[in-house]
Short mmCIF file of C-alpha atoms and ligand atoms in Angstrom, two decimals:
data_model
loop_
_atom_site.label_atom_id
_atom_site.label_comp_id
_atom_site.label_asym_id
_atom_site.label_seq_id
_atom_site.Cartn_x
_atom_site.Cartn_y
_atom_site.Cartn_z
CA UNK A 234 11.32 26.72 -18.79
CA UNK A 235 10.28 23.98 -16.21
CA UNK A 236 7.14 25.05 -14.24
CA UNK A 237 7.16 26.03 -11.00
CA UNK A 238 5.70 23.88 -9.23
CA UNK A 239 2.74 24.91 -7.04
CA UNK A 240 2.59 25.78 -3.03
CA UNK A 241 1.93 22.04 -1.58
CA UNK A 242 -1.56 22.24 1.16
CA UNK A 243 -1.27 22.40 3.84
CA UNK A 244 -0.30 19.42 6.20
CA UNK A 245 -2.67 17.33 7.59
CA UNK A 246 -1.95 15.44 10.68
CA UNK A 247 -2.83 11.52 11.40
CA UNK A 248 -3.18 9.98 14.47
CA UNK A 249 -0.84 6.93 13.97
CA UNK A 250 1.75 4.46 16.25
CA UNK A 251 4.39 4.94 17.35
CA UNK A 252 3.93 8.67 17.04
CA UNK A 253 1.27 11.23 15.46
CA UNK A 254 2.50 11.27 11.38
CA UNK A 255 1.57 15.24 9.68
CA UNK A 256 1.57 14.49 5.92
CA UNK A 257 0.39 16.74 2.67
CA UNK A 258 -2.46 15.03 1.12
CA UNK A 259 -1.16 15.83 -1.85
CA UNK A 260 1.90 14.22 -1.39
CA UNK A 261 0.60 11.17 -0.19
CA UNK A 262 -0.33 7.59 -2.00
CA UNK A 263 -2.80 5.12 -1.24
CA UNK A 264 -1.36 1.78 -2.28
CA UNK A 265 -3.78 -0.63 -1.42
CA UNK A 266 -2.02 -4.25 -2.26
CA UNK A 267 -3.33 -7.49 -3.44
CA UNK A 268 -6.75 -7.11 -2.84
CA UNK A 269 -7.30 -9.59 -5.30
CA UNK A 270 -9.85 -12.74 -5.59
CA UNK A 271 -6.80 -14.88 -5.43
CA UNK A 272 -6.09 -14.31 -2.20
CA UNK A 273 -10.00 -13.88 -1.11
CA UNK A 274 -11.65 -16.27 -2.29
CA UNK A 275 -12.27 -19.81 -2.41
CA UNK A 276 -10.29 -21.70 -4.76
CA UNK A 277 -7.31 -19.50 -5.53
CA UNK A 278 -4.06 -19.31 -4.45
CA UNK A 279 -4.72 -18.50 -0.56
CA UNK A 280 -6.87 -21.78 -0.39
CA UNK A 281 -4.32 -23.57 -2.16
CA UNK A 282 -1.82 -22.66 0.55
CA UNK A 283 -4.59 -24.50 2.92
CA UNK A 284 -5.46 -20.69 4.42
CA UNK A 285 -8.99 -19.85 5.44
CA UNK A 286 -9.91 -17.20 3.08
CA UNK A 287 -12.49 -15.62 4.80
CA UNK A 288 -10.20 -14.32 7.69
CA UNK A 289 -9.11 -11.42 4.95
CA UNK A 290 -13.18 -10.12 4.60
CA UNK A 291 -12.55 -8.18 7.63
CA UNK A 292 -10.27 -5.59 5.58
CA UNK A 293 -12.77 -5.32 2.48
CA UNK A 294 -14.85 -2.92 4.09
CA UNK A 295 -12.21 -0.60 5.78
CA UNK A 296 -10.26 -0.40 2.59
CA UNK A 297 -13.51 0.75 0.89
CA UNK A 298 -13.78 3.35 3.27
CA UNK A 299 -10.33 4.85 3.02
CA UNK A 300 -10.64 4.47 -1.04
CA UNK A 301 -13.38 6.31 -0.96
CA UNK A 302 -12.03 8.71 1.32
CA UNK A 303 -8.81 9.07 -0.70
CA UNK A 304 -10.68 9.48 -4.08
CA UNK A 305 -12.86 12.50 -2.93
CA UNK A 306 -9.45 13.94 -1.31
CA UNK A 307 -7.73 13.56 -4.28
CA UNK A 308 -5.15 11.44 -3.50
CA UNK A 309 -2.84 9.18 -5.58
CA UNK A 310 -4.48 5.91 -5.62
CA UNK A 311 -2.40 3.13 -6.64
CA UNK A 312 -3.75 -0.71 -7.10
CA UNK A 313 -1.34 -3.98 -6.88
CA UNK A 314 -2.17 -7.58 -8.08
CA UNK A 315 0.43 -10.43 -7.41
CA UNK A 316 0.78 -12.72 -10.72
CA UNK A 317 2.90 -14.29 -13.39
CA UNK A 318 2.93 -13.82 -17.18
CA UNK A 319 0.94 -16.77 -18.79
CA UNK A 320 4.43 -18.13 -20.17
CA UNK A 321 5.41 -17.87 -16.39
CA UNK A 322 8.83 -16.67 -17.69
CA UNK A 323 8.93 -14.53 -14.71
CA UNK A 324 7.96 -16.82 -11.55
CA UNK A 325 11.11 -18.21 -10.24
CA UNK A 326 10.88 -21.77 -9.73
CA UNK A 327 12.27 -21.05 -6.13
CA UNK A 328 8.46 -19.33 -5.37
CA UNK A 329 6.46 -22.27 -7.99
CA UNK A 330 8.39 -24.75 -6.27
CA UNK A 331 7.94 -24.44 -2.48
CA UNK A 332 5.69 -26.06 -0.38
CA UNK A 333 2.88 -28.74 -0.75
CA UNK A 334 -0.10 -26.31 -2.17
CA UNK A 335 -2.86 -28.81 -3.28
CA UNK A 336 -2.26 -26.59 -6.91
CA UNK A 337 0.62 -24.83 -7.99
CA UNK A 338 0.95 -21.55 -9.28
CA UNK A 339 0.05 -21.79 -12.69
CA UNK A 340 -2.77 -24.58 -12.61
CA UNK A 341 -6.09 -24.79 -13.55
CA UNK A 342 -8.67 -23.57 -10.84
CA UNK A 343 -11.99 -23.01 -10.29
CA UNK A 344 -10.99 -19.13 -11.08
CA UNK A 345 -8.69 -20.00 -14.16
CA UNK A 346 -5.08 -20.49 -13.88
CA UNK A 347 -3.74 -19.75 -10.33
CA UNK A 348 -1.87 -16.19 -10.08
CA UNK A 349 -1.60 -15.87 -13.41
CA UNK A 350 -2.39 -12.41 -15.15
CA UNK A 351 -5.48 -12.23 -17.45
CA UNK A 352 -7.35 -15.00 -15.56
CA UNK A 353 -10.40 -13.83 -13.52
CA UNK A 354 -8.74 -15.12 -10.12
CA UNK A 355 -6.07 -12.46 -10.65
CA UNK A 356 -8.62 -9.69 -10.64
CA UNK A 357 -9.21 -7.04 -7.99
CA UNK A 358 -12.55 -8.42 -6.36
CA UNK A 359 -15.60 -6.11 -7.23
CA UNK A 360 -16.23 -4.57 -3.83
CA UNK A 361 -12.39 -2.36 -4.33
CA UNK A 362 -11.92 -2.25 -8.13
CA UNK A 363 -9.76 0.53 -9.31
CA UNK A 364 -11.48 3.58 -10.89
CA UNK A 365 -10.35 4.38 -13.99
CA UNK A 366 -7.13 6.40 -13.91
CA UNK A 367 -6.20 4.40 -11.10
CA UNK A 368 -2.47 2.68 -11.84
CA UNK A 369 -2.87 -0.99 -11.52
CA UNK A 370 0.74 -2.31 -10.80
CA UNK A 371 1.10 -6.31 -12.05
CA UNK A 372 3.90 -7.28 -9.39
CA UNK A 373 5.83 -10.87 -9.52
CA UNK A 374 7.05 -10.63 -6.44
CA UNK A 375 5.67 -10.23 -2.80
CA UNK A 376 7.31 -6.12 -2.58
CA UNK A 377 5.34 -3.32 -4.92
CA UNK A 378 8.65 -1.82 -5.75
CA UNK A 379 10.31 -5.33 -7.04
CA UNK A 380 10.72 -5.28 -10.84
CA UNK A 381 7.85 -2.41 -11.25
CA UNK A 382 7.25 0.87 -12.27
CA UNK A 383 6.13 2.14 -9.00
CA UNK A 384 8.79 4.08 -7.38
CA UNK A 385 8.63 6.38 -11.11
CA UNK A 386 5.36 7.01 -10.86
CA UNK A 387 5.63 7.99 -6.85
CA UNK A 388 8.99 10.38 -7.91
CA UNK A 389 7.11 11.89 -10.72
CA UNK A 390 3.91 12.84 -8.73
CA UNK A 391 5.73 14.09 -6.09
CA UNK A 392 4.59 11.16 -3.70
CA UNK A 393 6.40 11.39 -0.08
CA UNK A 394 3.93 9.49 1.95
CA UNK A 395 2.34 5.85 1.15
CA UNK A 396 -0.70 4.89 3.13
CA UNK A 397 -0.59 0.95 2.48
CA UNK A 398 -3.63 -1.19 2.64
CA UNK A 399 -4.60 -4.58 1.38
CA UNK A 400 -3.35 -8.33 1.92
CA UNK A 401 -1.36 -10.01 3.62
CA UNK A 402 -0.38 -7.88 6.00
CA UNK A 403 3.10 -9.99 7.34
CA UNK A 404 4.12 -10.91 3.19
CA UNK A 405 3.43 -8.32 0.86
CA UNK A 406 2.09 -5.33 2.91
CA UNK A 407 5.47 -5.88 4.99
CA UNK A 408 7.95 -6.51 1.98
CA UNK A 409 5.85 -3.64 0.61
CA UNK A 410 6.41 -1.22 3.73
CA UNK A 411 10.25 -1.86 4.10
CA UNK A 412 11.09 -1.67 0.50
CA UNK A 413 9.26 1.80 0.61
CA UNK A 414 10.90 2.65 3.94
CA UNK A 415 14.40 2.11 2.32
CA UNK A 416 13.43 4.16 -0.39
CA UNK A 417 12.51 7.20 2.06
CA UNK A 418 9.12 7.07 1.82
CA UNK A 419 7.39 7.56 4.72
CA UNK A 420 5.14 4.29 5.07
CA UNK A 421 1.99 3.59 7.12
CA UNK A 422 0.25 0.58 7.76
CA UNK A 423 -3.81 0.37 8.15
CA UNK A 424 -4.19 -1.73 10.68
CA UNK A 425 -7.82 -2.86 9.97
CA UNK A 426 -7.77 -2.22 6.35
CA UNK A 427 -4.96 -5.32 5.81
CA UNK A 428 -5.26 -8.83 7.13
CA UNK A 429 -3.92 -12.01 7.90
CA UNK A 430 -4.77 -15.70 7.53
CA UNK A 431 -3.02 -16.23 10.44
CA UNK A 432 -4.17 -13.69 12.99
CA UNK A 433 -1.43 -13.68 15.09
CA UNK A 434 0.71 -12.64 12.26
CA UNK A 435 -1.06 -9.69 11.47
CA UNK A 436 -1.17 -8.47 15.36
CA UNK A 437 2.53 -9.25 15.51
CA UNK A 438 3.33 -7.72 11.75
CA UNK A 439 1.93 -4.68 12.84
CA UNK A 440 3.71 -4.48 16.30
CA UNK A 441 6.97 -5.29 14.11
CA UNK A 442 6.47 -1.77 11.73
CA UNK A 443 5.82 0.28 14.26
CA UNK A 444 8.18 -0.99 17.64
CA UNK A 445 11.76 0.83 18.25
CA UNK A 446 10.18 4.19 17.67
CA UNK A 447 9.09 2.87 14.36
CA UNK A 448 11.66 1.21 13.32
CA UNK A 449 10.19 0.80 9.39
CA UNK A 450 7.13 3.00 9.32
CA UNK A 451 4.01 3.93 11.23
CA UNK A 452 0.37 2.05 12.24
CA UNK A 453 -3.10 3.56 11.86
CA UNK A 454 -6.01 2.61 10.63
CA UNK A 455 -9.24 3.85 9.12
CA UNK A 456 -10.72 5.73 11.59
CA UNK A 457 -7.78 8.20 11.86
CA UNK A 458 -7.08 8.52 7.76
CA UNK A 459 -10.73 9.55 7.99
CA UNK A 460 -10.37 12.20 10.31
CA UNK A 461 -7.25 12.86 8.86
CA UNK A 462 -8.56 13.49 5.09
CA UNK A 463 -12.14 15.41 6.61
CA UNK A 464 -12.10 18.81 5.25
CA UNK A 465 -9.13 18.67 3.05
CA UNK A 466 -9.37 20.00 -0.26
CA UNK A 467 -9.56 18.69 -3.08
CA UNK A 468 -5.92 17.63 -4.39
CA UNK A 469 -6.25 16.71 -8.05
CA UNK A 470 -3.32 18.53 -9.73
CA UNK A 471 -0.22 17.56 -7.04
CA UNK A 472 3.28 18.87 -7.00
CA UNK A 473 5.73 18.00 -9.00
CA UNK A 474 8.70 16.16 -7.30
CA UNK A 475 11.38 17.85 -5.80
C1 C5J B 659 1.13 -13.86 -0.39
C2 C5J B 659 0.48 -11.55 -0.58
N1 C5J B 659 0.75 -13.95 0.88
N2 C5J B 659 -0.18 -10.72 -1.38
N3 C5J B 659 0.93 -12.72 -1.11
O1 C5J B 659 1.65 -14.81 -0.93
O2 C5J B 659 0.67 -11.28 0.59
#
């Protein structure tokens, strides 16, 4: 006989754009994406792209905030890395192939081979690495939900609600928000807990989510999941899905 499952918490309530969001902890994911040396540090595939890398350091310390905060609030906390298989079978020459990077996906770096799974450039950098327990989702594409496991693991915990962190905040945070949106999740961006290499992207990515009465999700940002997730219980053992 299938257990019933037990009485969700109550809702908690988060100050967020274009409206006030109430959500059950419980029911909610923290999906922080990319935060990987790749993208933040010197030599990988950001600076191949000819970004500066240090514009994303501004989100390093928010996101360790809100991980923090999610962890001791129990919440599903789910990590993303961009990369290829070694044998690159599943990098579409379309992505390898565009632009003028000064190395391709797949070269030899200063951090190993660029974007490539196992190399030390396709880690998580130290500052956010995942607990253990913590699903770490290899994705090939820019969206979390392309060609991965994630949207199984959010159905079978019960997940409703993804509070998405991470880099960069108009490519994979954005792919990442609307393919969630489409799925019926309710999505929320950080504000300061992603980032851009080009500022003006992130300003404008985030008016984008959350203009026409939200048209694919909400924007808040630490401050308010902190307040949010103060005084909440304890969440380890989550509904199962409807
Ligand atoms: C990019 C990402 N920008 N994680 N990837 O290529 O946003």
């Amino acid at each position: 006989m299938p257990a019933t499952p037990p009485a969700p918490p109550s809702e908690t309530q988060l100050a967020a754009e274009p409206a006030p969001l109430a959500f059950h902890p419980a029911r909610a994911a923290l999906v922080i994406i990319d935060m990987q040396r790749d993208f933040l540090e010197p030599g990988g595939f950001g600076e191949t792209l000819g970004n500066d890398v240090s514009r994303l350091q501004a989100a390093v310390a928010p996101c360790q905030a809100v991980l923090a905060a999610a962890r001791a609030a129990g919440l599903m906390v789910i990590h993303t890395r961009e990369g290829h298989r070694p044998d690159m079978m599943d990098a579409p020459p379309a992505k390898v192939e565009r632009g003028a990077p000064t190395a391709r996906i797949g070269c030899a770096g200063p951090m190993g081979r660029i974007l490539i799974r196992g190399e030390p450039g396709h880690d998580i950098i130290a500052a956010l690495a995942p607990a253990p327990g913590e699903p770490v989702l290899d994705k090939p594409g820019k969206g979390a939900f392309y060609q991965t496991d994630l949207e199984l693991m959010l159905k079978n915990r019960g997940i409703d609600t993804l509070l998405v962190a991470g880099v960069t905040t108009e490519v994979c945070v954005h792919t990442t928000i609307r393919e969630g949106n489409d799925r019926g999740y309710r999505c929320v961006a950080l504000a300061d807990c992603c980032a851009s290499y080009i500022p003006e992207f992130h300003r404008v990515g985030l008016e984008m989510i959350k203009a026409q009465g939200g048209i694919f999700g909400w924007v808040s940002d630490s401050t308010a999941l902190l307040a949010a997730l103060a005084g909440t219980a304890t969440h380890a053992a989550p509904p199962s899905a409807a």
